[in-house]
Coordinates of C-alpha atoms in Angstrom, one line a residue:
M1254 CA 64.2 60.4 133.8
G1255 CA 65.0 62.1 137.1
Y1256 CA 64.5 65.3 138.9
G1257 CA 66.1 67.4 136.2
V1258 CA 63.7 66.3 133.4
G1259 CA 60.7 66.7 135.6
A1260 CA 61.8 70.2 136.7
I1261 CA 62.5 71.3 133.1
L1262 CA 59.1 70.1 131.9
L1263 CA 57.4 71.8 134.8
V1264 CA 59.1 75.1 134.3
V1265 CA 58.7 75.1 130.5
G1266 CA 55.0 74.1 130.9
L1267 CA 54.3 76.9 133.4
I1268 CA 56.0 79.4 131.2
L1269 CA 53.9 78.4 128.2
A1270 CA 50.7 78.3 130.3
L1271 CA 51.1 81.5 132.2
A1272 CA 53.6 83.8 130.4
V1273 CA 53.3 83.2 126.7
H1274 CA 50.5 85.0 124.8
V1275 CA 51.3 84.1 121.2
S1276 CA 48.8 82.5 118.8
V1277 CA 49.9 79.7 116.7
S1278 CA 47.5 78.3 114.1
G1279 CA 46.1 75.0 115.2
V1280 CA 48.0 74.9 118.5
D1281 CA 46.8 76.1 121.9
L1282 CA 50.1 76.9 123.7
T1283 CA 48.3 77.5 127.0
Q1284 CA 46.9 73.9 126.9
V1285 CA 50.3 72.5 125.8
G1286 CA 51.9 74.3 128.7
W1287 CA 49.5 72.9 131.2
I1288 CA 50.0 69.4 129.8
L1289 CA 53.8 69.8 130.1
A1290 CA 53.5 71.1 133.6
A1291 CA 51.3 68.2 134.7
V1292 CA 53.8 65.7 133.1
G1293 CA 56.7 67.4 134.9
A1294 CA 54.9 67.2 138.2
V1295 CA 54.1 63.5 137.7
V1296 CA 57.8 62.8 136.7
L1297 CA 59.0 64.6 139.9
I1298 CA 56.6 62.6 142.1
L1299 CA 57.5 59.2 140.5
T1300 CA 61.2 60.0 140.8
A1301 CA 60.8 60.8 144.5
V1302 CA 58.8 57.6 145.1
T1303 CA 61.1 55.3 143.2
L1304 CA 64.3 56.7 144.8
N1305 CA 62.9 56.4 148.3
T1306 CA 61.7 52.8 148.0
G1307 CA 64.3 51.3 145.7
G1308 CA 67.1 50.8 148.2
R1309 CA 65.4 48.7 150.8
A1310 CA 65.3 44.9 151.1
R1311 CA 63.1 42.9 153.4
T1312 CA 63.7 39.3 154.6
V1313 CA 61.1 37.3 156.5
A1314 CA 62.1 34.0 158.2
R1315 CA 59.4 31.7 159.8
R1316 CA 60.5 29.0 162.2
R1317 CA 58.2 26.3 163.6
H1318 CA 59.2 24.8 166.9
A1319 CA 58.6 21.3 168.3
D1320 CA 55.9 22.6 170.7
G1321 CA 53.8 23.9 167.7
T1322 CA 54.6 27.6 168.1
E1323 CA 56.0 29.7 165.3
T1324 CA 58.6 32.5 165.4
V1325 CA 58.6 35.1 162.7
E1326 CA 61.7 37.2 162.2
E1327 CA 61.7 40.2 159.9
R1328 CA 64.9 42.1 158.8
R1329 CA 65.0 45.3 156.8
T1330 CA 68.2 46.5 155.3
D1331 CA 69.2 49.4 153.1
T1332 CA 71.1 48.4 150.0
L1333 CA 72.3 51.8 148.9

């Protein structure tokens, strides 16, 4: 979804929760606003986490030597 959708949900939710004082039969707009704001915040957090971890690759190579020792080599690369 991305940062844009998360920000829009957050802004619309906060506007409904804090600034709109209209009654609609059967719908609590304040509660709907808080739900939209929470969903927008979750989308923003998930977008930030997935974009920060998606471009990295990790390779581990283990080598056993004739004398019984083992060497571990780890490489991290950015694929972006």
